[in-house]
mmCIF file of C-alpha atoms and ligand atoms in Angstrom:
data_model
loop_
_atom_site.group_PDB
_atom_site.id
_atom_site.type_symbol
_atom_site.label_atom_id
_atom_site.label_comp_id
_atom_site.label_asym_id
_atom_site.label_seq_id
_atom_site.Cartn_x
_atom_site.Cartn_y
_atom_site.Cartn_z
ATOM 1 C CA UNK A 10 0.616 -58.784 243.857
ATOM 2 C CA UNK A 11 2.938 -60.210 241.212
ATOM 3 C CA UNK A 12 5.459 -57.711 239.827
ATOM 4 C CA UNK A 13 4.582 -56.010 236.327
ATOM 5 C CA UNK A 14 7.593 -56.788 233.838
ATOM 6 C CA UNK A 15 9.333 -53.951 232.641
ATOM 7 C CA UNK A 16 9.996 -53.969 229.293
ATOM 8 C CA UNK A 17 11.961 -50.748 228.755
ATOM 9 C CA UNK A 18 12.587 -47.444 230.253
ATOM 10 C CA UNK A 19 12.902 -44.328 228.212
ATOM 11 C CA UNK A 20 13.451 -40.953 229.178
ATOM 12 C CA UNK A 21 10.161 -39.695 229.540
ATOM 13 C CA UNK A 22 8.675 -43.438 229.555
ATOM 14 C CA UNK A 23 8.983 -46.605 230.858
ATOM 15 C CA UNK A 24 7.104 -49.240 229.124
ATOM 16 C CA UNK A 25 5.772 -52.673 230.867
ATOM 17 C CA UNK A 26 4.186 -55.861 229.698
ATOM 18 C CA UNK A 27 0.572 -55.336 229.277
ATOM 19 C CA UNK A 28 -2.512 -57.685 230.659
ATOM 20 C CA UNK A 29 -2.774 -59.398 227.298
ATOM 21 C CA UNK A 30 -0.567 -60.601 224.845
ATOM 22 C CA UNK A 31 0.205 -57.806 222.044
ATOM 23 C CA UNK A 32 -0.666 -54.913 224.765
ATOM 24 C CA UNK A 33 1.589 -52.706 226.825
ATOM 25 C CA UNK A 34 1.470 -50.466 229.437
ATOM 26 C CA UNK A 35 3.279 -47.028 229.131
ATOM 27 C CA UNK A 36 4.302 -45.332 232.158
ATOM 28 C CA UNK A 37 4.409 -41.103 231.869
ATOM 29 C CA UNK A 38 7.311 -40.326 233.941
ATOM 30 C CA UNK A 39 7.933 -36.346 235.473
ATOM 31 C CA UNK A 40 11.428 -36.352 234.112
ATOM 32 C CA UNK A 41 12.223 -34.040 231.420
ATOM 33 C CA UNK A 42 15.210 -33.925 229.707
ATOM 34 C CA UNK A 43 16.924 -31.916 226.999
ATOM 35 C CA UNK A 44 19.784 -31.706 224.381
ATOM 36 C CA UNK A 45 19.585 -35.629 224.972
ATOM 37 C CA UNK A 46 19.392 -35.745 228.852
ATOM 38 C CA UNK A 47 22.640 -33.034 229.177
ATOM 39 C CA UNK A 48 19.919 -30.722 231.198
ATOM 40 C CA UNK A 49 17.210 -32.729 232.586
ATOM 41 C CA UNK A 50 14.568 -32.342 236.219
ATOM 42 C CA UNK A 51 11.896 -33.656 237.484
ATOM 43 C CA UNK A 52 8.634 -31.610 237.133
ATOM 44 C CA UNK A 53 6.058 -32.769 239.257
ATOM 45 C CA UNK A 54 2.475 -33.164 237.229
ATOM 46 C CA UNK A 55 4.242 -33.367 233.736
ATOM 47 C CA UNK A 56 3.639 -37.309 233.315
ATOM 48 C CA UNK A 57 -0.362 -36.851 234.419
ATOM 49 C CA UNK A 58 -0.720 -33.834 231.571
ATOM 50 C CA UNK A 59 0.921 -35.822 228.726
ATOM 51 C CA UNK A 60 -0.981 -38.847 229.454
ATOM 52 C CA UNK A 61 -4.189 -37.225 229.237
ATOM 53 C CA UNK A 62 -2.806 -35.179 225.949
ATOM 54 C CA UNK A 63 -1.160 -38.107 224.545
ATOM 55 C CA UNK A 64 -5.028 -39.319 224.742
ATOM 56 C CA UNK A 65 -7.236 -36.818 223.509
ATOM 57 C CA UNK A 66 -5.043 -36.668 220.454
ATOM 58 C CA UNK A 67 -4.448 -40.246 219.754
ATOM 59 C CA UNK A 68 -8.364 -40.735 220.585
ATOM 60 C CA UNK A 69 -8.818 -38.124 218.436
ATOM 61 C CA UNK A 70 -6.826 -39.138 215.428
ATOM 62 C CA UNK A 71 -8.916 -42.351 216.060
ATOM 63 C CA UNK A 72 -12.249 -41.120 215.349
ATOM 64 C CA UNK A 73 -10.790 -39.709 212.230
ATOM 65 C CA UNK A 74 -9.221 -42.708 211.110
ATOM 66 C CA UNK A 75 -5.498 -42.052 211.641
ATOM 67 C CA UNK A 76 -4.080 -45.577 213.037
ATOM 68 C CA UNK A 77 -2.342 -45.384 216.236
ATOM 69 C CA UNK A 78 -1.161 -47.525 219.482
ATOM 70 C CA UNK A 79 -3.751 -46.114 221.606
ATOM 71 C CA UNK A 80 -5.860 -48.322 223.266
ATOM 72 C CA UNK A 81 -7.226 -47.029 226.512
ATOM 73 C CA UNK A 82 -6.003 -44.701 229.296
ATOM 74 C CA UNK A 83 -5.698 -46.724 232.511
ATOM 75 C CA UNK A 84 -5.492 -43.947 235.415
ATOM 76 C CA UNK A 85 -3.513 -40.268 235.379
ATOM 77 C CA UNK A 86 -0.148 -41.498 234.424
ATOM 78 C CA UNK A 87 -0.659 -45.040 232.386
ATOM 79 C CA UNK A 88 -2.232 -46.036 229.256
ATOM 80 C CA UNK A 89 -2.400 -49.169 227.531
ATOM 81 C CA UNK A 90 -1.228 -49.236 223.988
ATOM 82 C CA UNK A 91 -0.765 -51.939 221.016
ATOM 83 C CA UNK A 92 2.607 -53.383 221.101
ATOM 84 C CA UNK A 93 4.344 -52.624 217.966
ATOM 85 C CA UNK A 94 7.545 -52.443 216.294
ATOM 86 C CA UNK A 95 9.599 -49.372 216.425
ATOM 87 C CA UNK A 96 10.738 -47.538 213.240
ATOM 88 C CA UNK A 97 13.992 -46.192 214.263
ATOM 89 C CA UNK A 98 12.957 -42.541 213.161
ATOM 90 C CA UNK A 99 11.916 -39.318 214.600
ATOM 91 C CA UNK A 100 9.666 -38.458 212.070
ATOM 92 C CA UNK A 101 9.245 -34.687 211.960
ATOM 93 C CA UNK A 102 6.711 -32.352 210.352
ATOM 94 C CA UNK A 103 7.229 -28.444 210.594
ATOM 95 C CA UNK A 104 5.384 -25.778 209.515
ATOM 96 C CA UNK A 105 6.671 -22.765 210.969
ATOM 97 C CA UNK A 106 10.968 -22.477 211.215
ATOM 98 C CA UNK A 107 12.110 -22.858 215.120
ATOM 99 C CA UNK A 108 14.397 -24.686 216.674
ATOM 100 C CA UNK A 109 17.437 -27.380 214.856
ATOM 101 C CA UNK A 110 15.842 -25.790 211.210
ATOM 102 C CA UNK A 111 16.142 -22.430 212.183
ATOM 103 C CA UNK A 112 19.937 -22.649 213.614
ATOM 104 C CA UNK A 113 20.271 -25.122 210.641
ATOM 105 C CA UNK A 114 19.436 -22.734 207.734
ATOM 106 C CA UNK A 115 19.785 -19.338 209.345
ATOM 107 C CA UNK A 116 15.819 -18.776 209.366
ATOM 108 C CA UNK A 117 13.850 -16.994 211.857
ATOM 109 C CA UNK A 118 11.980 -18.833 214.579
ATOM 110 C CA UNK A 119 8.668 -18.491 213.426
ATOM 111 C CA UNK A 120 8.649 -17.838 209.370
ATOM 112 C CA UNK A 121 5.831 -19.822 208.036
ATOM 113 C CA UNK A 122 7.277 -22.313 205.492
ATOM 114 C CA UNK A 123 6.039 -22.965 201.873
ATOM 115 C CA UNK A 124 4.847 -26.416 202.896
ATOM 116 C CA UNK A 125 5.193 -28.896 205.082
ATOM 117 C CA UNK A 126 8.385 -30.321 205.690
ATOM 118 C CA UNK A 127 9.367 -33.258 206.732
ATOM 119 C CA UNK A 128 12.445 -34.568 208.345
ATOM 120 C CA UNK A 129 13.855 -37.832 209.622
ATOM 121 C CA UNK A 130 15.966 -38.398 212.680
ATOM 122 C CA UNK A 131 17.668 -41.976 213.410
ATOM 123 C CA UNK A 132 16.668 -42.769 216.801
ATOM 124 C CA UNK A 133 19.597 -43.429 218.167
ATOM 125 C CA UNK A 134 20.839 -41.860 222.033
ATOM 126 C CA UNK A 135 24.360 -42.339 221.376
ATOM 127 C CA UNK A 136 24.568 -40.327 218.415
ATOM 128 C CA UNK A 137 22.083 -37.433 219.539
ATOM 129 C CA UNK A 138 19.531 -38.997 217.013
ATOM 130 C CA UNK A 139 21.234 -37.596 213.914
ATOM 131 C CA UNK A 140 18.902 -35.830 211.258
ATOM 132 C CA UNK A 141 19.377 -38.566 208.118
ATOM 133 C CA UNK A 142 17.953 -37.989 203.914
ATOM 134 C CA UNK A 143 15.962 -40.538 202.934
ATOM 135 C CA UNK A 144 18.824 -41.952 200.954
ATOM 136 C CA UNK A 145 20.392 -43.237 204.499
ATOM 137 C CA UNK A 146 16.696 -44.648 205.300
ATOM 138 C CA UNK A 147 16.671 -46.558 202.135
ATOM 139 C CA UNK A 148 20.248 -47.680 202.290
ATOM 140 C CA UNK A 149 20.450 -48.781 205.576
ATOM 141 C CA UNK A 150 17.044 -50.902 205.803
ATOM 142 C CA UNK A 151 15.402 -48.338 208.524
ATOM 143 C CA UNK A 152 11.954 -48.501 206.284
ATOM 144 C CA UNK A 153 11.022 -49.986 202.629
ATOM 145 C CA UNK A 154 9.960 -47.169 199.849
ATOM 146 C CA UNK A 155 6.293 -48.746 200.985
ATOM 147 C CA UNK A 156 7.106 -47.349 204.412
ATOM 148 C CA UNK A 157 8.206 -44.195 203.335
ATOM 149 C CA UNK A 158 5.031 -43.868 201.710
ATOM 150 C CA UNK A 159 3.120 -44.230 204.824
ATOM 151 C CA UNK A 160 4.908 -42.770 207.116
ATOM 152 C CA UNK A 161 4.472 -39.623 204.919
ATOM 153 C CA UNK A 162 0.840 -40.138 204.709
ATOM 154 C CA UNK A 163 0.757 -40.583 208.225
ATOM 155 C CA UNK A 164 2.460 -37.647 209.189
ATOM 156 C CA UNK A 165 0.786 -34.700 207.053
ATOM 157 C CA UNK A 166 -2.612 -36.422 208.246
ATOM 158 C CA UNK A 167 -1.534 -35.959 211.599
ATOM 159 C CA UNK A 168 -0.238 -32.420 211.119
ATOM 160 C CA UNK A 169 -3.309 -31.548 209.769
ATOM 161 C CA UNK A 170 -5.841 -32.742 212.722
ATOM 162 C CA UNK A 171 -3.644 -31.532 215.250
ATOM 163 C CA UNK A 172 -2.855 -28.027 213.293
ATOM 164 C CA UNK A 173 -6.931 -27.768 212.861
ATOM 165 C CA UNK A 174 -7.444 -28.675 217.181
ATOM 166 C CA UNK A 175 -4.598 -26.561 218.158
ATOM 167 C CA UNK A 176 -6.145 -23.231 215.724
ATOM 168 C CA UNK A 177 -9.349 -24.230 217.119
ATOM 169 C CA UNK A 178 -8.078 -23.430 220.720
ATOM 170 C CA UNK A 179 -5.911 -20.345 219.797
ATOM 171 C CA UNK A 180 -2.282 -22.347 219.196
ATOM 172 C CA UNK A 181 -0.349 -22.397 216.194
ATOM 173 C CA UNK A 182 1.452 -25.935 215.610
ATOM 174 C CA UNK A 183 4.767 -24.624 214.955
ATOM 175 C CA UNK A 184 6.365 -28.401 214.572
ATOM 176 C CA UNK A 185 5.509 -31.584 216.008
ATOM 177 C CA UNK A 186 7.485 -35.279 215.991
ATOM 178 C CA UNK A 187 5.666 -38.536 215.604
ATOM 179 C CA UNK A 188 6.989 -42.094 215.956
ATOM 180 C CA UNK A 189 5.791 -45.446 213.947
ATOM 181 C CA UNK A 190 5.728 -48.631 214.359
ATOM 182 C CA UNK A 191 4.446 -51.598 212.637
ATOM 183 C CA UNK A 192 1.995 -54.184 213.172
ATOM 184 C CA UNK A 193 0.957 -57.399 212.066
ATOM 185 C CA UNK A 194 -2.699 -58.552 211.515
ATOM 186 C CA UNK A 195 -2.294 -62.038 210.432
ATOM 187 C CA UNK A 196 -0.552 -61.982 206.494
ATOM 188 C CA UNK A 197 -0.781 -58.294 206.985
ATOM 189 C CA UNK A 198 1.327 -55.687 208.210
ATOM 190 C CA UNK A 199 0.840 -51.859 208.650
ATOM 191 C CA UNK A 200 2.310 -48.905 210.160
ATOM 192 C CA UNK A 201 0.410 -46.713 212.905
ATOM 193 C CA UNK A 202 1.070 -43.523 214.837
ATOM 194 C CA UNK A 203 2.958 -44.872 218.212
ATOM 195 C CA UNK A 204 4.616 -43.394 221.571
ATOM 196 C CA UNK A 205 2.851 -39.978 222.486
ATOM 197 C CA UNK A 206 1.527 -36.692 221.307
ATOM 198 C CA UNK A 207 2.082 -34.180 223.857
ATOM 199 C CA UNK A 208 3.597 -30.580 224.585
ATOM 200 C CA UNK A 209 6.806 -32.720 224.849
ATOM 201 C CA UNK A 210 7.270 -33.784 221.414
ATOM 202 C CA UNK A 211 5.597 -30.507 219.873
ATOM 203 C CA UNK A 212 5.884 -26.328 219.690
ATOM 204 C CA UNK A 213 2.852 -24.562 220.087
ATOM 205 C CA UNK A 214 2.575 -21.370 220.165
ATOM 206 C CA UNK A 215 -0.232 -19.042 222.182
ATOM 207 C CA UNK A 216 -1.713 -17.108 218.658
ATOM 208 C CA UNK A 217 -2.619 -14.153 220.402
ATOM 209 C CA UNK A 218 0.792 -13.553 222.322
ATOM 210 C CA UNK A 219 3.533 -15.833 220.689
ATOM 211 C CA UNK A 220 4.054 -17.364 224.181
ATOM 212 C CA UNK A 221 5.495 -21.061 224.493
ATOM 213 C CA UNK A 222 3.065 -23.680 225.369
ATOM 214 C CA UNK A 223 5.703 -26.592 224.928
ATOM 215 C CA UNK A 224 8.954 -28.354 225.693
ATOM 216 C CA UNK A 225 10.770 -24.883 224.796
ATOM 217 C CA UNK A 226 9.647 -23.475 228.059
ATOM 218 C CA UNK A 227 11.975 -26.129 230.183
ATOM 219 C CA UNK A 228 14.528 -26.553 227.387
ATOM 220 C CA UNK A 229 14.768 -22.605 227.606
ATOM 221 C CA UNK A 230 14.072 -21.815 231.017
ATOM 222 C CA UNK A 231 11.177 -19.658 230.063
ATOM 223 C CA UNK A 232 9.097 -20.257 233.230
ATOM 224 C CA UNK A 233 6.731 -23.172 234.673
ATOM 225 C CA UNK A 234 6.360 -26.037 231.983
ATOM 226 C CA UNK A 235 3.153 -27.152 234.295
ATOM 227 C CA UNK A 236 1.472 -23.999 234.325
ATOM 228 C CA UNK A 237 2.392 -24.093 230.139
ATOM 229 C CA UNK A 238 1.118 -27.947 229.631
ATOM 230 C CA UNK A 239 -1.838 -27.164 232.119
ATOM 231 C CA UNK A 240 -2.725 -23.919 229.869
ATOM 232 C CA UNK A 241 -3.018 -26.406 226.509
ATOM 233 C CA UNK A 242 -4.683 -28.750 228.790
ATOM 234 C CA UNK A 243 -7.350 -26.643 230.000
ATOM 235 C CA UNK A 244 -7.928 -25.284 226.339
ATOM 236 C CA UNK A 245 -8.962 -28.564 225.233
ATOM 237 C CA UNK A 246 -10.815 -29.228 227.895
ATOM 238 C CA UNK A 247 -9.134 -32.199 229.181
ATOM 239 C CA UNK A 248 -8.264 -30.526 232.590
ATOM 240 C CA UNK A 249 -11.295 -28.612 234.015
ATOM 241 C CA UNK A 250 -9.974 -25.305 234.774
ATOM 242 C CA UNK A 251 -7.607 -24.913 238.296
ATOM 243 C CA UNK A 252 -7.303 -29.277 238.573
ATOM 244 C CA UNK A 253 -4.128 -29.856 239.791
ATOM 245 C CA UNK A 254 -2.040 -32.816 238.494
ATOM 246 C CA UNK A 255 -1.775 -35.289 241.091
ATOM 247 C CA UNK A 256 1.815 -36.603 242.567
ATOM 248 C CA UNK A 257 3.678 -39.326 241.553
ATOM 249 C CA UNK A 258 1.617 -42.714 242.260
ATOM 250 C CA UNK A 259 4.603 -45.129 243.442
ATOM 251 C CA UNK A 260 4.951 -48.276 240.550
ATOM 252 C CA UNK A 261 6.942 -51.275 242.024
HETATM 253 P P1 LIG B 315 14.090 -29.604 216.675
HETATM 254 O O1 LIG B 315 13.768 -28.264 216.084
HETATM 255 O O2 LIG B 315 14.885 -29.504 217.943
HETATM 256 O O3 LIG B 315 14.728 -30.508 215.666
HETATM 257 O O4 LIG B 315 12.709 -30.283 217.087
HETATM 258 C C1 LIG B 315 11.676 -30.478 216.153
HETATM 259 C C2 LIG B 315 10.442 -31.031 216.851
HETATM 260 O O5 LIG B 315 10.690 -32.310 217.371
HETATM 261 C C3 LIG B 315 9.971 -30.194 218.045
HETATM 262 O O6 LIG B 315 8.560 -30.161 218.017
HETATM 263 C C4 LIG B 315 10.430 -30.937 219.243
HETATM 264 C C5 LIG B 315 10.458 -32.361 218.774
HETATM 265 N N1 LIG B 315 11.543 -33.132 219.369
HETATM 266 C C6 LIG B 315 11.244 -34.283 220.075
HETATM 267 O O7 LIG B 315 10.071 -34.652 220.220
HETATM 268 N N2 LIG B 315 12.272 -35.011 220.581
HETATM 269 C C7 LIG B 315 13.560 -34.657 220.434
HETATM 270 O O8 LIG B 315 14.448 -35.358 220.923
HETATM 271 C C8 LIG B 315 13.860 -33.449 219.715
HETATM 272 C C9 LIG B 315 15.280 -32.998 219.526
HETATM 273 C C10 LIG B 315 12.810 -32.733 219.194
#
C-alpha cells in the first residue's frame, strides 16, 4: 500500500494528505503535553476519546449551522477534515476565571465573569503562544477587521452550543479555545471552526462536585485523564457506558 503523505505533526496531531484534493486526514495522537511540551506522556485511549468528541461537537455545531472542517470520522483515531488555512490564533472564550486569567488578574478559579471574554493567543511554539490585543492582530496582518468580525461571531456561537450541551449533561464550560481557518469557494472566501473540540482544548467542570473533566486533570496531576475524558464521553453518549478506548492502531 502506498505511503500516506504527512503533512504535519503537531503535538496532539499529526495531519496527512487526504483521499481528495482539499481534504485531510487528522491523526489523534495519545501524547499530551503541557506548559508547551515542558511536562508531557503518553495516555493510552486519549486520541480515540477526542476523536469521537472532536466529532459530536463539530457534527453538532453542523446541524446548527456553525461552519467547521469536519467532514467525516474515518475509524477511532482519524477523521477527515476540509483543508484550510490556519489563522495563527488561539482564539479563546471564557466564562468562568481559571487558569492564565486567574494568575493573570488575581481572580479566583471559578468566578463567573460579566460576559464573555475573549482572548487571542499568537500561535507560535517558540514563544509559548503569547496572549496578543487586537491591536498586534491588526498590525501585524494575522486577520483583516472582516476577520475579526467573524472570528468573534464564530466563537460566542460556539460557546454558546457547547455551554448549552455541556449544562445539558451536568458540566459547566468554564473556558474553551477554538482555531480558524479560511477557505475558498471559488471568488469567495470564509472562515470556519478548524482543529478539534475536545477535553484537551477546554475546562469543564462536573456541576454537582466541581471536579475536573479536562486537560487540568494531567496538567495538574489530579488523577486519570481517561477515566475524566471517558466520564464527558459517556455523558454525551458517545461512549456507551464501561467501552474501553482501544490501543494505538500502528500508522506507517
Ligand atoms: P489558559 O487559562 O491556560 O490560558 O487556557 C485557556 C483555555 O485554552 C483552556 O480551556 C485550555 C485551552 N488551551 C489550549 O487549548 N491550548 C493551550 O496551549 C493552552 C495554554 C490553553
Amino acid at each position: 500500500m502506498a505511503r500516506r503523505k504527512k503533512i504535519y505533526e503537531g503535538k496532539a496531531k499529526t495531519l496527512f494528505e487526504g483521499p481528495e484534493p482539499g481534504t485531510i486526514v487528522q491523526y489523534f495522537k495519545d501524547d499530551a503535553t503541557a506548559f508547551n511540551a515542558e511536562k508531557r506522556d503518553v495516555i493510552e485511549g486519549k486520541g480515540v476519546l477526542n476523536n469521537m468528541l472532536s466529532e459530536y461537537f463539530m457534527t453538532g455545531l453542523n446541524n446548527i449551522g456553525v461552519p467547521n472542517h469536519f467532514i467525516r470520522r474515518l475509524n477511532m483515531r482519524e477523521q477527515l477534515v476540509r483543508a484550510c488555512e490556519i489563522i495563527p490564533l488561539e482564539v479563546i472564550v471564557r466564562n468562568f476565571a481559571a487558569g492564565s486569567l486567574s494568575k493573570r488578574l488575581g481572580i479566583d478559579e471559578g468566578t463567573p465573569l460579566p460576559r464573555p471574554i475573549i482572548e487571542y493567543c499568537y500561535k507560535d511554539d517558540k514563544l509559548g503562544d503569547p496572549l496578543v490585543a487586537e491591536e498586534h492582530i491588526a498590525a501585524f496582518g494575522w486577520a483583516s477587521q472582516q476577520d475579526m468580525d467573524d472570528i468573534v461571531s464564530l466563537a460566542l456561537r460556539v460557546n454558546d452550543f457547547l455551554s448549552g450541551v455541556m449544562y445539558g449533561v451536568g458540566i459547566k464550560l468554564i473556558d474553551f479555545k477554538i482555531e480558524v481557518g479560511r477557505v475558498y469557494d471559488g471568488d469567495f472566501q470564509r472562515l470556519i471552526v478548524a482543529d478539534e473540540i475536545s477535553p484537551d482544548s477546554c475546562r469543564l467542570w462536573d456541576i454537582a462536585t466541581g471536579q475536573k473533566l479536562d486537560k487540568d486533570v494531567f496538567r495538574r496531576d489530579l488523577g486519570s485523564l481517561t477515566d475524566a475524558y471517558s466520564e464527558v464521553a459517556k455523558r454525551l453518549g458517545v461512549m456507551p457506558k464501561g467501552a474501553v478506548p482501544m490501543k494505538p492502531t500502528l500508522i506507517n
